[in-house]
Amino acid sequence: MDTHLLEELKQNIRGDVLTDNQTLITYSHDASLFELKPQVVVFPKDEEDLKSLVRFVNNNKKNNPSLSLTARSAGTDMSGGSINDSIIVCFEKYFNHIPKIHGNVATTKPGVYYRDFEKETLKHNLIFPSYPASREICAMGGIVNNNAGGEKSLHYGKTERYVKRIKVVLSDGNTYELKALSQIETEKKMQLKTFEGEIYKKMYKLITENTEDIVKAKPQVSKNSAGYNLWDIWDKDKKTFDLTKLYVGSQGTLGFLFEADIELVPIHKHREMMIIFLHDLSHLDQIIDEAMRLTPESFEAYDDSTLKLALRFFPEFTKLLGTKGIIQTAFSFLPEFLMIIFGGMPKLVLQVDFTGDDLETLTQKTEKLKEKLKPLHPKIRIAVEDQEKKYWAIRRESFNLLRQKIRNKHTVPFVDDFVVKPEYLSKVLPQVTNLINKHKGFIFTIAGHVGDGNFHIIPLVDIADPKVRENIPVIAKQVYDLVHEYHGSITGEHNDGLIRTPYLKQMYGEKIISLFEQTKNIFDPNNIFNPRKKVFGDLDFAMNHIRRNW
Ligand SMILES: Cc1cc2nc3c(=O)[nH]c(=O)nc-3n(C[C@H](O)[C@H](O)[C@H](O)COP(=O)(O)OP(=O)(O)OC[C@H]3O[C@@H](n4cnc5c(N)ncnc54)[C@H](O)[C@@H]3O)c2cc1C
């Protein structure tokens, strides 16, 4: 950015404006496989700073077309959502006040880390049930903007269900409140002769004139973060028009979020988990079917590579489990060691978690499931209350350990989040793994939300190898062709970012892509917010920005 422009920016911002090389390098990464160096990193102090940033970009965009604003909370996005080549706007420093809780609703700022948010909600025996596996390292702004989901989403749904009201700064540089509006309230908004009035009028028209196409294009899966959520804005039963449904999951492409009201749910008193060790996948469909009939709160899975990782990184797991030492952790894993020694490594480990306030009901459920699975002879363990911690640690932390621990190999999330109906999993999963196995240099772990049919496949590669870099888009295309064949979604929770936006056309077709582009244009006609994400994706640009160094 030229010095005059930078000076103008600094004069308009009360927070911090940084351009030193170390800061630019730090903020050129998120948890994706990309590297994209910004020109400036800004830590806005307050709402006024956010408005000033938008005004600054609007005023200078004509002479500096590449100027843009990319929001960032904790920067753990796996799709390249929180990096870009112009101004990065970080919320973690000043937008991190302790959330306020009234009744079952928490009002939060975007830079609040989930771990701190949960500390407050637990004081009220309440929880936000759509926290992601990155719960220890991510923040609320990213959770809302990615429409994050997690281990409890099977029962509770995703973030979109819990965001009740948001405050945003939109592309005209003003602040707005978005929430569900009645028909009369919506009509009043549409009559406004302002930018807000235009948004309501145009979005209402877009939704009502294209209802048939929109309904037809809805992916046949239980969770979806691909594209803009045009399906839930208009609720014909409640007769409400709710733009929070569109904003949640929009990856900062429609405006800045600076406050959100999040609904919470009560915590259940008891839990009981069944762990099923599968040596082959031939009965997977049947097991999924039997387990789902008993309405578990979560139903998760991980593969043999993930389990091996847990055993390999023992000291780290000791820390995560909060146990007294390595001996105690080793002791807690003893049954698994013995099982592996005598029975071999299981191909897939399934965790079926039942929660409730009546312990007896939970025990009945695990007993019933055990009985139903008996003819299939899987190895089963039951974990009650605290015993299940170690299984959760493996499930939640494996990707993070992979990111940090394997020397000369790098995690490259690019087919990391597809969803199909759970009944297709036993067909789709082996096809996907065979497909990746055909390419030399790609070893991977699999973990996921089996009850939702949502799987996270994270390859581990030598990113400096040109053949590996070349094969990334080849594998992505093949996997997404398969997902398309099974009417799935290319992302259930991790969102589109740089990596998946180019594949949205294949998933939705021209008509819906044009509706996404019109939506972007209604909110952000000058394309100032997070370009190349959600719309106008550019595969060549993405591939040219795969990291070279780690
Ligand atoms: C180990 C690991 C495990 C993960 N597991 C899961 C999982 O189980 N489920 C899941 O959904 N995701 C998962 N993720 C991805 C990611 O952590 C989550 O989606 C998380 O919610 C992102 O939060 P963040 O604060 O880090 O977001 P960021 O990376 O900061 O941002 C995410 C997106 O939101 C936008 N954004 C952020 N703040 C704002 C704001 N204030 N206004 C407007 N836009 C904003 C950004 O521009 C970006 O597009 C995982 C990531 C890692 C590294």
GROMACS .gro file of N, CA and C in nm, residues 391-444:
model
  162
  391TYR      N    1  -1.127  -4.066   2.465
  391TYR     CA    2  -1.176  -4.086   2.328
  391TYR      C    3  -1.205  -3.951   2.262
  392TRP      N    4  -1.265  -3.861   2.342
  392TRP     CA    5  -1.291  -3.727   2.288
  392TRP      C    6  -1.161  -3.657   2.253
  393ALA      N    7  -1.059  -3.674   2.335
  393ALA     CA    8  -0.931  -3.607   2.308
  393ALA      C    9  -0.875  -3.655   2.174
  394ILE      N   10  -0.886  -3.784   2.147
  394ILE     CA   11  -0.834  -3.837   2.019
  394ILE      C   12  -0.913  -3.776   1.904
  395ARG      N   13  -1.046  -3.778   1.920
  395ARG     CA   14  -1.132  -3.730   1.812
  395ARG      C   15  -1.110  -3.582   1.784
  396ARG      N   16  -1.103  -3.503   1.892
  396ARG     CA   17  -1.095  -3.357   1.872
  396ARG      C   18  -0.956  -3.309   1.834
  397GLU      N   19  -0.853  -3.370   1.890
  397GLU     CA   20  -0.721  -3.309   1.882
  397GLU      C   21  -0.631  -3.367   1.773
  398SER      N   22  -0.675  -3.475   1.705
  398SER     CA   23  -0.583  -3.540   1.613
  398SER      C   24  -0.533  -3.446   1.503
  399PHE      N   25  -0.625  -3.367   1.445
  399PHE     CA   26  -0.586  -3.279   1.336
  399PHE      C   27  -0.485  -3.174   1.386
  400ASN      N   28  -0.512  -3.122   1.504
  400ASN     CA   29  -0.422  -3.021   1.559
  400ASN      C   30  -0.282  -3.077   1.584
  401LEU      N   31  -0.277  -3.203   1.634
  401LEU     CA   32  -0.146  -3.266   1.657
  401LEU      C   33  -0.074  -3.287   1.525
  402LEU      N   34  -0.150  -3.331   1.425
  402LEU     CA   35  -0.089  -3.352   1.293
  402LEU      C   36  -0.028  -3.223   1.241
  403ARG      N   37  -0.102  -3.113   1.262
  403ARG     CA   38  -0.055  -2.982   1.213
  403ARG      C   39   0.077  -2.943   1.276
  404GLN      N   40   0.090  -2.979   1.403
  404GLN     CA   41   0.205  -2.928   1.476
  404GLN      C   42   0.323  -3.023   1.485
  405LYS      N   43   0.298  -3.153   1.470
  405LYS     CA   44   0.399  -3.247   1.516
  405LYS      C   45   0.478  -3.324   1.412
  406ILE      N   46   0.423  -3.341   1.293
  406ILE     CA   47   0.492  -3.430   1.199
  406ILE      C   48   0.596  -3.352   1.119
  407ARG      N   49   0.721  -3.389   1.138
  407ARG     CA   50   0.829  -3.315   1.072
  407ARG      C   51   0.831  -3.345   0.921
  408ASN      N   52   0.855  -3.241   0.840
  408ASN     CA   53   0.865  -3.252   0.694
  408ASN      C   54   0.736  -3.296   0.624
  409LYS      N   55   0.628  -3.306   0.700
  409LYS     CA   56   0.498  -3.337   0.635
  409LYS      C   57   0.399  -3.230   0.681
  410HIS      N   58   0.305  -3.199   0.593
  410HIS     CA   59   0.212  -3.090   0.626
  410HIS      C   60   0.069  -3.132   0.602
  411THR      N   61  -0.019  -3.082   0.687
  411THR     CA   62  -0.161  -3.114   0.670
  411THR      C   63  -0.216  -3.022   0.561
  412VAL      N   64  -0.278  -3.080   0.462
  412VAL     CA   65  -0.335  -2.998   0.354
  412VAL      C   66  -0.485  -3.025   0.342
  413PRO      N   67  -0.566  -2.947   0.415
  413PRO     CA   68  -0.711  -2.969   0.404
  413PRO      C   69  -0.762  -2.920   0.269
  414PHE      N   70  -0.809  -3.013   0.185
  414PHE     CA   71  -0.872  -2.970   0.058
  414PHE      C   72  -0.990  -3.061   0.021
  415VAL      N   73  -1.000  -3.179   0.083
  415VAL     CA   74  -1.122  -3.259   0.066
  415VAL      C   75  -1.168  -3.295   0.208
  416ASP      N   76  -1.166  -3.194   0.295
  416ASP     CA   77  -1.169  -3.215   0.439
  416ASP      C   78  -1.307  -3.216   0.501
  417ASP      N   79  -1.414  -3.204   0.421
  417ASP     CA   80  -1.540  -3.177   0.491
  417ASP      C   81  -1.665  -3.218   0.413
  418PHE      N   82  -1.654  -3.322   0.330
  418PHE     CA   83  -1.772  -3.352   0.247
  418PHE      C   84  -1.882  -3.421   0.329
  419VAL      N   85  -2.004  -3.411   0.279
  419VAL     CA   86  -2.120  -3.472   0.347
  419VAL      C   87  -2.203  -3.547   0.245
  420VAL      N   88  -2.243  -3.668   0.282
  420VAL     CA   89  -2.344  -3.740   0.204
  420VAL      C   90  -2.443  -3.797   0.304
  421LYS      N   91  -2.554  -3.847   0.256
  421LYS     CA   92  -2.647  -3.913   0.349
  421LYS      C   93  -2.573  -4.029   0.416
  422PRO      N   94  -2.591  -4.048   0.549
  422PRO     CA   95  -2.514  -4.152   0.618
  422PRO      C   96  -2.528  -4.291   0.555
  423GLU      N   97  -2.643  -4.319   0.492
  423GLU     CA   98  -2.659  -4.453   0.434
  423GLU      C   99  -2.567  -4.476   0.312
  424TYR      N  100  -2.509  -4.367   0.258
  424TYR     CA  101  -2.417  -4.385   0.145
  424TYR      C  102  -2.271  -4.401   0.189
  425LEU      N  103  -2.248  -4.382   0.321
  425LEU     CA  104  -2.108  -4.376   0.366
  425LEU      C  105  -2.026  -4.500   0.334
  426SER      N  106  -2.089  -4.618   0.353
  426SER     CA  107  -2.011  -4.741   0.333
  426SER      C  108  -1.970  -4.755   0.187
  427LYS      N  109  -2.040  -4.686   0.096
  427LYS     CA  110  -1.999  -4.688  -0.045
  427LYS      C  111  -1.900  -4.576  -0.074
  428VAL      N  112  -1.933  -4.456  -0.023
  428VAL     CA  113  -1.853  -4.338  -0.060
  428VAL      C  114  -1.714  -4.339   0.006
  429LEU      N  115  -1.709  -4.373   0.134
  429LEU     CA  116  -1.582  -4.365   0.206
  429LEU      C  117  -1.471  -4.450   0.142
  430PRO      N  118  -1.496  -4.580   0.114
  430PRO     CA  119  -1.389  -4.658   0.049
  430PRO      C  120  -1.352  -4.604  -0.090
  431GLN      N  121  -1.452  -4.551  -0.162
  431GLN     CA  122  -1.420  -4.496  -0.296
  431GLN      C  123  -1.329  -4.375  -0.283
  432VAL      N  124  -1.359  -4.290  -0.183
  432VAL     CA  125  -1.276  -4.170  -0.165
  432VAL      C  126  -1.134  -4.211  -0.124
  433THR      N  127  -1.123  -4.305  -0.032
  433THR     CA  128  -0.988  -4.341   0.015
  433THR      C  129  -0.910  -4.411  -0.098
  434ASN      N  130  -0.977  -4.496  -0.177
  434ASN     CA  131  -0.908  -4.560  -0.290
  434ASN      C  132  -0.855  -4.456  -0.387
  435LEU      N  133  -0.940  -4.359  -0.409
  435LEU     CA  134  -0.906  -4.253  -0.501
  435LEU      C  135  -0.779  -4.176  -0.456
  436ILE      N  136  -0.774  -4.144  -0.328
  436ILE     CA  137  -0.657  -4.068  -0.278
  436ILE      C  138  -0.534  -4.160  -0.277
  437ASN      N  139  -0.556  -4.287  -0.239
  437ASN     CA  140  -0.444  -4.382  -0.232
  437ASN      C  141  -0.374  -4.402  -0.366
  438LYS      N  142  -0.445  -4.376  -0.476
  438LYS     CA  143  -0.384  -4.393  -0.608
  438LYS      C  144  -0.274  -4.291  -0.633
  439HIS      N  145  -0.274  -4.183  -0.553
  439HIS     CA  146  -0.175  -4.077  -0.576
  439HIS      C  147  -0.061  -4.089  -0.476
  440LYS      N  148   0.060  -4.103  -0.530
  440LYS     CA  149   0.176  -4.119  -0.441
  440LYS      C  150   0.197  -3.994  -0.356
  441GLY      N  151   0.238  -4.017  -0.232
  441GLY     CA  152   0.274  -3.901  -0.148
  441GLY      C  153   0.161  -3.848  -0.062
  442PHE      N  154   0.041  -3.909  -0.074
  442PHE     CA  155  -0.071  -3.863   0.008
  442PHE      C  156  -0.106  -3.968   0.113
  443ILE      N  157  -0.059  -3.949   0.237
  443ILE     CA  158  -0.111  -4.032   0.345
  443ILE      C  159  -0.213  -3.947   0.419
  444PHE      N  160  -0.307  -4.008   0.487
  444PHE     CA  161  -0.414  -3.924   0.544
  444PHE      C  162  -0.479  -3.989   0.666
   0.00000   0.00000   0.00000
